[in-house]
Amino acid sequence: MALDHRKKDILKVIVDDYIETAEPVGSKYLVSKYHLPVSSATVRNTMSELEQQGYLEQPHTSSGRVPSDKGYREYVENLMQVEWLPPEEARGIRMALTEQVNEISTLLRRASGVLSETTGYLSVALPPQAQSSQLLQVKLLMIEPGRALIVVVLSAGQVKDRIVRIPDLLSAEDLLKISQAIEANLAGMKLKDITFVAVQSAMQATSLPESLLNQIMYEAYTAIKQSDNLDSYLNGMPNLFAHPEFQDISRARNVVDKLSQEGLLFGLLDRQWESERTSGQLTPQPSDLPENQADQKRGPTTPGEADCKPCRYMIRIGQELQSEGLEDCSFVTTTYTLPGKLMGFIGVLGPMRMNYSRVISHISFVRQTMDDLIARSARLNRDSQHKEQ
Amino acid sequence: MALDHRKKDILKVIVDDYIETAEPVGSKYLVSKYHLPVSSATVRNTMSELEQQGYLEQPHTSSGRVPSDKGYREYVENLMQVEWLPPEEARGIRMALTEQVNEISTLLRRASGVLSETTGYLSVALPPQAQSSQLLQVKLLMIEPGRALIVVVLSAGQVKDRIVRIPDLLSAEDLLKISQAIEANLAGMKLKDITFVAVQSAMQATSLPESLLNQIMYEAYTAIKQSDNLDSYLNGMPNLFAHPEFQDISRARNVVDKLSQEGLLFGLLDRQWESERTSGQLTPQPSDLPENQADQKRGPTTPGEADCKPCRYMIRIGQELQSEGLEDCSFVTTTYTLPGKLMGFIGVLGPMRMNYSRVISHISFVRQTMDDLIARSARLNRDSQHKEQ
DNA sequence: TTTAGCACTCAAGTCTCCCGAGTGCTAAAA
DNA sequence: TTTTAGCACTCGGGAGACTTGAGTGCTAAA
């Protein structure tokens, strides 16, 4: 069932061209534009076979062919060439990401912004799955009697705060006691391992009257548990409208609708999360990790950029997204890593006809740069900690 | 130059009908649909005069009339009737806003969500202009050597945190000292009155070596000053696509483009801010405060809702927005108030052909409810503080 | 196995025609 | 003086006919 050489060549050229022009491609046009060493009739026969095998579709009789989901899948797995980023562009991206970044949230905002700008599609960046983060600190600050600010600091520099109601009688000292007790008992635990009972028993160590504690216990627990509810960064919505597949307003609306739904992106990425953990196959097709095509090995253009190679990424095409309204879209995602086996996601969403090669090289580079920055910052901290001792 | 009675009637009916149908309205149709006591010829004459006076436009000869910017302006100022919210709807909104709200940011998120859902347009909610907020607390929490979390608490329960680099040598105690010094010197000041010199002199009271302080001073200053950079809440983008004026993708794109520009909304609202302060006229037309039309005085349907009356709001129509890309839109905004003369904004953006009456009644009610909730919460705090003494 | 040739298909553009809702103007009616 | 009836005119938009051209499948020859 594998495709012979000619079929591969022709399929590749068809997808390349369709990505470029958004027009169904025909046999004669193909031969003349790409100087194929065969006649249009031969191409026609090949196309016909590719169609029978499900790699191509015909919008209507007597029109050119268009890649099917399966065709794109074959293309991204075996046919396309991922180009390296031109060094100027790489330098620009690196600078944009490096400047003035103290927090992971700033880095994510930048990453998303850069991706949408350089690819011309929609991009999204999600903070690490905080459920696996460790709790580092919990602080309770009195705002005014009856209201306190609870600040939860997680590993990898994630911070979440929220205001909670507390019993009027609690003093600033009580709050200090409570937060110290929580920290003493829960610091270092993973968020997902923290239970209500754990919070309860931690707080009982404060020897404060139980009646007071009862009122704040639940607030503290939910504040801690929900601190994974961090912000996602989405950029480039207007970019989508530039592509011909979204000229039809109803499609555009479907997509915007979907993307506005809180939680949808998390859902999509959870699936990747799953498949990363089990490092197994994806449901629709074994799609992950096409990281080692032979034709990709030609080196980078500058030695300085040598440390960026295409990395683990996942591509979901059309139906594979299993999301009504996104049938015409593809989603390329990858994960960045933080110390402590934490992972977060960045992704680019565009029409199925997106320039996969371009997107992959950009997202790879952004991911690599993020990993570098994070690692460097972690190293700096380790060093300075070392120095202190 | 004032419009006589018939002209007013006819203009009102035209705008009403155009808002409902989005079709240019013609004379004969108008007479038969609304049983006007005059003939179509008379209506035609009147329309022709209204057009000459600039209240109506004709998309092309031999088509019906459409309101112009000026026509809408006359409509919202003198012609439309603002209906009260049906009590069930009011109750629903009130419940949605009341539930589990501890923070101003939650309230804003809810308010924006409710507005976009109930009006079917796009809505936005902005936090109070923090430059006029008072600084209440500044806390510095050690995250790890070299990095600290600075938490800035403003009046009205606004909280902003960010991670800053600090000299490696600073200890947790140093941080405590610094934050206490800042609080002691700056607490109670308005954000806009805080200068770099003030921070500087505050921190010198810590008697820490100047070399250490120099490194953190600027960070602290910018963290405090930029704490007004709070999040805005925008909902209902997909709603816009449902309206016929945005079926043309390029218009839709213009709007989405504009709205994606960080800062645009703030800019639009700054202008309102200005005009609220000087309580003077708006540039294009004296547009604010049409709050006392006589025909609006018929009471609410239930006594329970009696405390909600249409409030100060501002309507900007088409060109008045002075924003390229939003020429076909209108923007209805109002301000909610917080203790200490703080003000924030909520607004609804829709096609120029939006249902102003509906939007105004909803936004008024939401504003009123927000003000109530905020005031009640402030009262509770005052009471409990009182009790403690 | 490949190619040349031919007949066939069909979307999309263009042209024409026609309909109807709408207008402005004028002269008669109120 | 104001309103109405009547009439001629306008023009967007929909329906239908026609053309064009890029594309296909099939068959027979190279």
PDB file of N, CA and C in Angstrom, chain B residues 182-251:
ATOM      1  N   ILE B 182       8.390  50.787  52.417  1.00  0.00           N
ATOM      2  CA  ILE B 182       7.584  51.352  51.336  1.00  0.00           C
ATOM      3  C   ILE B 182       6.177  51.629  51.822  1.00  0.00           C
ATOM      4  N   GLU B 183       5.618  50.642  52.498  1.00  0.00           N
ATOM      5  CA  GLU B 183       4.245  50.824  52.982  1.00  0.00           C
ATOM      6  C   GLU B 183       4.148  52.012  53.931  1.00  0.00           C
ATOM      7  N   ALA B 184       5.098  52.080  54.845  1.00  0.00           N
ATOM      8  CA  ALA B 184       5.051  53.150  55.850  1.00  0.00           C
ATOM      9  C   ALA B 184       5.068  54.518  55.183  1.00  0.00           C
ATOM     10  N   ASN B 185       5.820  54.622  54.097  1.00  0.00           N
ATOM     11  CA  ASN B 185       5.968  55.936  53.465  1.00  0.00           C
ATOM     12  C   ASN B 185       4.942  56.222  52.377  1.00  0.00           C
ATOM     13  N   LEU B 186       4.499  55.173  51.723  1.00  0.00           N
ATOM     14  CA  LEU B 186       3.687  55.434  50.539  1.00  0.00           C
ATOM     15  C   LEU B 186       2.228  55.019  50.669  1.00  0.00           C
ATOM     16  N   ALA B 187       1.903  54.217  51.670  1.00  0.00           N
ATOM     17  CA  ALA B 187       0.532  53.729  51.775  1.00  0.00           C
ATOM     18  C   ALA B 187      -0.410  54.911  51.861  1.00  0.00           C
ATOM     19  N   GLY B 188      -1.500  54.817  51.138  1.00  0.00           N
ATOM     20  CA  GLY B 188      -2.463  55.903  51.141  1.00  0.00           C
ATOM     21  C   GLY B 188      -2.268  56.875  50.000  1.00  0.00           C
ATOM     22  N   MET B 189      -1.101  56.859  49.401  1.00  0.00           N
ATOM     23  CA  MET B 189      -0.887  57.767  48.274  1.00  0.00           C
ATOM     24  C   MET B 189      -1.600  57.261  47.028  1.00  0.00           C
ATOM     25  N   LYS B 190      -1.951  58.192  46.182  1.00  0.00           N
ATOM     26  CA  LYS B 190      -2.506  57.775  44.912  1.00  0.00           C
ATOM     27  C   LYS B 190      -1.377  57.330  43.994  1.00  0.00           C
ATOM     28  N   LEU B 191      -1.704  56.354  43.182  1.00  0.00           N
ATOM     29  CA  LEU B 191      -0.684  55.774  42.324  1.00  0.00           C
ATOM     30  C   LEU B 191       0.006  56.853  41.495  1.00  0.00           C
ATOM     31  N   LYS B 192      -0.798  57.768  40.997  1.00  0.00           N
ATOM     32  CA  LYS B 192      -0.220  58.757  40.089  1.00  0.00           C
ATOM     33  C   LYS B 192       0.703  59.729  40.812  1.00  0.00           C
ATOM     34  N   ASP B 193       0.560  59.810  42.140  1.00  0.00           N
ATOM     35  CA  ASP B 193       1.391  60.762  42.887  1.00  0.00           C
ATOM     36  C   ASP B 193       2.704  60.140  43.341  1.00  0.00           C
ATOM     37  N   ILE B 194       2.834  58.845  43.137  1.00  0.00           N
ATOM     38  CA  ILE B 194       4.056  58.180  43.594  1.00  0.00           C
ATOM     39  C   ILE B 194       5.170  58.407  42.580  1.00  0.00           C
ATOM     40  N   THR B 195       6.265  58.930  43.033  1.00  0.00           N
ATOM     41  CA  THR B 195       7.384  59.209  42.139  1.00  0.00           C
ATOM     42  C   THR B 195       8.550  58.289  42.484  1.00  0.00           C
ATOM     43  N   PHE B 196       9.469  58.273  41.582  1.00  0.00           N
ATOM     44  CA  PHE B 196      10.655  57.453  41.809  1.00  0.00           C
ATOM     45  C   PHE B 196      11.397  57.936  43.057  1.00  0.00           C
ATOM     46  N   VAL B 197      11.427  59.239  43.207  1.00  0.00           N
ATOM     47  CA  VAL B 197      12.123  59.804  44.370  1.00  0.00           C
ATOM     48  C   VAL B 197      11.453  59.352  45.666  1.00  0.00           C
ATOM     49  N   ALA B 198      10.136  59.289  45.655  1.00  0.00           N
ATOM     50  CA  ALA B 198       9.415  58.865  46.853  1.00  0.00           C
ATOM     51  C   ALA B 198       9.810  57.438  47.228  1.00  0.00           C
ATOM     52  N   VAL B 199       9.844  56.557  46.207  1.00  0.00           N
ATOM     53  CA  VAL B 199      10.237  55.180  46.471  1.00  0.00           C
ATOM     54  C   VAL B 199      11.658  55.148  47.017  1.00  0.00           C
ATOM     55  N   GLN B 200      12.483  55.945  46.371  1.00  0.00           N
ATOM     56  CA  GLN B 200      13.882  55.995  46.757  1.00  0.00           C
ATOM     57  C   GLN B 200      14.046  56.382  48.236  1.00  0.00           C
ATOM     58  N   SER B 201      13.372  57.457  48.605  1.00  0.00           N
ATOM     59  CA  SER B 201      13.566  57.934  49.976  1.00  0.00           C
ATOM     60  C   SER B 201      12.925  56.960  50.964  1.00  0.00           C
ATOM     61  N   ALA B 202      11.828  56.340  50.561  1.00  0.00           N
ATOM     62  CA  ALA B 202      11.203  55.342  51.428  1.00  0.00           C
ATOM     63  C   ALA B 202      12.184  54.207  51.705  1.00  0.00           C
ATOM     64  N   MET B 203      12.848  53.770  50.663  1.00  0.00           N
ATOM     65  CA  MET B 203      13.695  52.606  50.823  1.00  0.00           C
ATOM     66  C   MET B 203      14.976  52.929  51.575  1.00  0.00           C
ATOM     67  N   GLN B 204      15.350  54.195  51.520  1.00  0.00           N
ATOM     68  CA  GLN B 204      16.560  54.523  52.258  1.00  0.00           C
ATOM     69  C   GLN B 204      16.347  54.415  53.764  1.00  0.00           C
ATOM     70  N   ALA B 205      15.090  54.442  54.181  1.00  0.00           N
ATOM     71  CA  ALA B 205      14.797  54.304  55.606  1.00  0.00           C
ATOM     72  C   ALA B 205      15.133  52.912  56.131  1.00  0.00           C
ATOM     73  N   THR B 206      15.401  51.983  55.216  1.00  0.00           N
ATOM     74  CA  THR B 206      15.673  50.616  55.677  1.00  0.00           C
ATOM     75  C   THR B 206      17.087  50.457  56.209  1.00  0.00           C
ATOM     76  N   SER B 207      17.909  51.452  55.936  1.00  0.00           N
ATOM     77  CA  SER B 207      19.318  51.389  56.331  1.00  0.00           C
ATOM     78  C   SER B 207      20.032  50.154  55.782  1.00  0.00           C
ATOM     79  N   LEU B 208      19.558  49.694  54.645  1.00  0.00           N
ATOM     80  CA  LEU B 208      20.286  48.630  53.950  1.00  0.00           C
ATOM     81  C   LEU B 208      21.321  49.277  53.040  1.00  0.00           C
ATOM     82  N   PRO B 209      22.375  48.551  52.724  1.00  0.00           N
ATOM     83  CA  PRO B 209      23.403  49.142  51.868  1.00  0.00           C
ATOM     84  C   PRO B 209      22.831  49.627  50.547  1.00  0.00           C
ATOM     85  N   GLU B 210      23.234  50.779  50.165  1.00  0.00           N
ATOM     86  CA  GLU B 210      22.658  51.408  48.979  1.00  0.00           C
ATOM     87  C   GLU B 210      22.888  50.573  47.723  1.00  0.00           C
ATOM     88  N   SER B 211      23.996  49.875  47.701  1.00  0.00           N
ATOM     89  CA  SER B 211      24.300  49.089  46.513  1.00  0.00           C
ATOM     90  C   SER B 211      23.234  48.023  46.281  1.00  0.00           C
ATOM     91  N   LEU B 212      22.731  47.457  47.365  1.00  0.00           N
ATOM     92  CA  LEU B 212      21.651  46.479  47.223  1.00  0.00           C
ATOM     93  C   LEU B 212      20.373  47.169  46.777  1.00  0.00           C
ATOM     94  N   LEU B 213      20.087  48.259  47.407  1.00  0.00           N
ATOM     95  CA  LEU B 213      18.820  48.934  47.126  1.00  0.00           C
ATOM     96  C   LEU B 213      18.733  49.388  45.674  1.00  0.00           C
ATOM     97  N   ASN B 214      19.843  49.898  45.181  1.00  0.00           N
ATOM     98  CA  ASN B 214      19.814  50.408  43.820  1.00  0.00           C
ATOM     99  C   ASN B 214      19.263  49.389  42.841  1.00  0.00           C
ATOM    100  N   GLN B 215      19.604  48.147  43.094  1.00  0.00           N
ATOM    101  CA  GLN B 215      19.180  47.118  42.142  1.00  0.00           C
ATOM    102  C   GLN B 215      17.687  46.849  42.184  1.00  0.00           C
ATOM    103  N   ILE B 216      17.114  47.051  43.320  1.00  0.00           N
ATOM    104  CA  ILE B 216      15.690  46.682  43.442  1.00  0.00           C
ATOM    105  C   ILE B 216      14.777  47.887  43.313  1.00  0.00           C
ATOM    106  N   MET B 217      15.379  49.055  43.486  1.00  0.00           N
ATOM    107  CA  MET B 217      14.569  50.266  43.505  1.00  0.00           C
ATOM    108  C   MET B 217      13.718  50.421  42.253  1.00  0.00           C
ATOM    109  N   TYR B 218      14.407  50.328  41.139  1.00  0.00           N
ATOM    110  CA  TYR B 218      13.702  50.560  39.888  1.00  0.00           C
ATOM    111  C   TYR B 218      12.615  49.511  39.668  1.00  0.00           C
ATOM    112  N   GLU B 219      12.944  48.276  39.995  1.00  0.00           N
ATOM    113  CA  GLU B 219      11.963  47.203  39.858  1.00  0.00           C
ATOM    114  C   GLU B 219      10.715  47.498  40.688  1.00  0.00           C
ATOM    115  N   ALA B 220      10.965  47.908  41.900  1.00  0.00           N
ATOM    116  CA  ALA B 220       9.841  48.187  42.791  1.00  0.00           C
ATOM    117  C   ALA B 220       9.007  49.336  42.238  1.00  0.00           C
ATOM    118  N   TYR B 221       9.705  50.358  41.784  1.00  0.00           N
ATOM    119  CA  TYR B 221       8.995  51.522  41.270  1.00  0.00           C
ATOM    120  C   TYR B 221       8.123  51.148  40.073  1.00  0.00           C
ATOM    121  N   THR B 222       8.712  50.453  39.108  1.00  0.00           N
ATOM    122  CA  THR B 222       7.908  50.109  37.927  1.00  0.00           C
ATOM    123  C   THR B 222       6.797  49.133  38.286  1.00  0.00           C
ATOM    124  N   ALA B 223       7.083  48.230  39.211  1.00  0.00           N
ATOM    125  CA  ALA B 223       6.031  47.285  39.609  1.00  0.00           C
ATOM    126  C   ALA B 223       4.843  48.044  40.172  1.00  0.00           C
ATOM    127  N   ILE B 224       5.131  49.030  40.979  1.00  0.00           N
ATOM    128  CA  ILE B 224       4.035  49.798  41.575  1.00  0.00           C
ATOM    129  C   ILE B 224       3.328  50.632  40.509  1.00  0.00           C
ATOM    130  N   LYS B 225       4.111  51.327  39.719  1.00  0.00           N
ATOM    131  CA  LYS B 225       3.501  52.203  38.729  1.00  0.00           C
ATOM    132  C   LYS B 225       2.697  51.426  37.702  1.00  0.00           C
ATOM    133  N   GLN B 226       3.200  50.266  37.332  1.00  0.00           N
ATOM    134  CA  GLN B 226       2.514  49.524  36.273  1.00  0.00           C
ATOM    135  C   GLN B 226       1.405  48.640  36.791  1.00  0.00           C
ATOM    136  N   SER B 227       1.139  48.759  38.064  1.00  0.00           N
ATOM    137  CA  SER B 227       0.085  47.897  38.582  1.00  0.00           C
ATOM    138  C   SER B 227      -1.288  48.347  38.093  1.00  0.00           C
ATOM    139  N   ASP B 228      -1.307  49.427  37.317  1.00  0.00           N
ATOM    140  CA  ASP B 228      -2.603  49.789  36.744  1.00  0.00           C
ATOM    141  C   ASP B 228      -2.843  49.043  35.445  1.00  0.00           C
ATOM    142  N   ASN B 229      -1.898  48.247  35.084  1.00  0.00           N
ATOM    143  CA  ASN B 229      -1.987  47.538  33.824  1.00  0.00           C
ATOM    144  C   ASN B 229      -2.825  46.285  34.017  1.00  0.00           C
ATOM    145  N   LEU B 230      -4.042  46.484  34.438  1.00  0.00           N
ATOM    146  CA  LEU B 230      -4.867  45.333  34.800  1.00  0.00           C
ATOM    147  C   LEU B 230      -5.603  44.802  33.585  1.00  0.00           C
ATOM    148  N   ASP B 231      -6.206  43.687  33.775  1.00  0.00           N
ATOM    149  CA  ASP B 231      -6.808  43.008  32.633  1.00  0.00           C
ATOM    150  C   ASP B 231      -8.178  43.565  32.302  1.00  0.00           C
ATOM    151  N   SER B 232      -8.444  43.582  31.017  1.00  0.00           N
ATOM    152  CA  SER B 232      -9.785  43.930  30.597  1.00  0.00           C
ATOM    153  C   SER B 232     -10.497  42.652  30.212  1.00  0.00           C
ATOM    154  N   TYR B 233     -11.799  42.709  30.219  1.00  0.00           N
ATOM    155  CA  TYR B 233     -12.581  41.525  29.901  1.00  0.00           C
ATOM    156  C   TYR B 233     -13.435  41.809  28.691  1.00  0.00           C
ATOM    157  N   LEU B 234     -13.282  40.966  27.723  1.00  0.00           N
ATOM    158  CA  LEU B 234     -13.971  41.179  26.458  1.00  0.00           C
ATOM    159  C   LEU B 234     -14.735  39.909  26.125  1.00  0.00           C
ATOM    160  N   ASN B 235     -15.998  40.056  25.866  1.00  0.00           N
ATOM    161  CA  ASN B 235     -16.808  38.881  25.539  1.00  0.00           C
ATOM    162  C   ASN B 235     -17.663  39.112  24.315  1.00  0.00           C
ATOM    163  N   GLY B 236     -17.991  38.028  23.655  1.00  0.00           N
ATOM    164  CA  GLY B 236     -19.014  38.096  22.625  1.00  0.00           C
ATOM    165  C   GLY B 236     -18.513  38.438  21.242  1.00  0.00           C
ATOM    166  N   MET B 237     -17.235  38.304  21.034  1.00  0.00           N
ATOM    167  CA  MET B 237     -16.724  38.529  19.678  1.00  0.00           C
ATOM    168  C   MET B 237     -17.545  37.775  18.629  1.00  0.00           C
ATOM    169  N   PRO B 238     -17.831  36.503  18.833  1.00  0.00           N
ATOM    170  CA  PRO B 238     -18.574  35.780  17.797  1.00  0.00           C
ATOM    171  C   PRO B 238     -19.965  36.361  17.566  1.00  0.00           C
ATOM    172  N   ASN B 239     -20.522  37.013  18.561  1.00  0.00           N
ATOM    173  CA  ASN B 239     -21.850  37.592  18.377  1.00  0.00           C
ATOM    174  C   ASN B 239     -21.893  38.525  17.174  1.00  0.00           C
ATOM    175  N   LEU B 240     -20.830  39.258  16.991  1.00  0.00           N
ATOM    176  CA  LEU B 240     -20.831  40.257  15.927  1.00  0.00           C
ATOM    177  C   LEU B 240     -21.070  39.625  14.564  1.00  0.00           C
ATOM    178  N   PHE B 241     -20.556  38.429  14.390  1.00  0.00           N
ATOM    179  CA  PHE B 241     -20.658  37.806  13.076  1.00  0.00           C
ATOM    180  C   PHE B 241     -22.091  37.464  12.698  1.00  0.00           C
ATOM    181  N   ALA B 242     -22.961  37.466  13.667  1.00  0.00           N
ATOM    182  CA  ALA B 242     -24.342  37.128  13.363  1.00  0.00           C
ATOM    183  C   ALA B 242     -25.064  38.261  12.645  1.00  0.00           C
ATOM    184  N   HIS B 243     -24.526  39.465  12.725  1.00  0.00           N
ATOM    185  CA  HIS B 243     -25.256  40.604  12.168  1.00  0.00           C
ATOM    186  C   HIS B 243     -24.901  40.822  10.699  1.00  0.00           C
ATOM    187  N   PRO B 244     -25.925  41.170   9.924  1.00  0.00           N
ATOM    188  CA  PRO B 244     -25.698  41.242   8.470  1.00  0.00           C
ATOM    189  C   PRO B 244     -24.619  42.246   8.078  1.00  0.00           C
ATOM    190  N   GLU B 245     -24.397  43.286   8.872  1.00  0.00           N
ATOM    191  CA  GLU B 245     -23.375  44.249   8.431  1.00  0.00           C
ATOM    192  C   GLU B 245     -21.981  43.659   8.453  1.00  0.00           C
ATOM    193  N   PHE B 246     -21.818  42.532   9.131  1.00  0.00           N
ATOM    194  CA  PHE B 246     -20.486  41.953   9.168  1.00  0.00           C
ATOM    195  C   PHE B 246     -20.365  40.697   8.316  1.00  0.00           C
ATOM    196  N   GLN B 247     -21.382  40.462   7.486  1.00  0.00           N
ATOM    197  CA  GLN B 247     -21.280  39.320   6.583  1.00  0.00           C
ATOM    198  C   GLN B 247     -20.116  39.506   5.630  1.00  0.00           C
ATOM    199  N   ASP B 248     -19.888  40.738   5.283  1.00  0.00           N
ATOM    200  CA  ASP B 248     -18.726  41.046   4.464  1.00  0.00           C
ATOM    201  C   ASP B 248     -17.479  40.872   5.323  1.00  0.00           C
ATOM    202  N   ILE B 249     -16.686  39.886   4.948  1.00  0.00           N
ATOM    203  CA  ILE B 249     -15.570  39.490   5.808  1.00  0.00           C
ATOM    204  C   ILE B 249     -14.605  40.625   6.092  1.00  0.00           C
ATOM    205  N   SER B 250     -14.460  41.536   5.146  1.00  0.00           N
ATOM    206  CA  SER B 250     -13.423  42.547   5.355  1.00  0.00           C
ATOM    207  C   SER B 250     -13.831  43.504   6.474  1.00  0.00           C
ATOM    208  N   ARG B 251     -15.103  43.786   6.573  1.00  0.00           N
ATOM    209  CA  ARG B 251     -15.545  44.631   7.677  1.00  0.00           C
ATOM    210  C   ARG B 251     -15.351  43.927   9.005  1.00  0.00           C
TER     211      ARG B 251
END
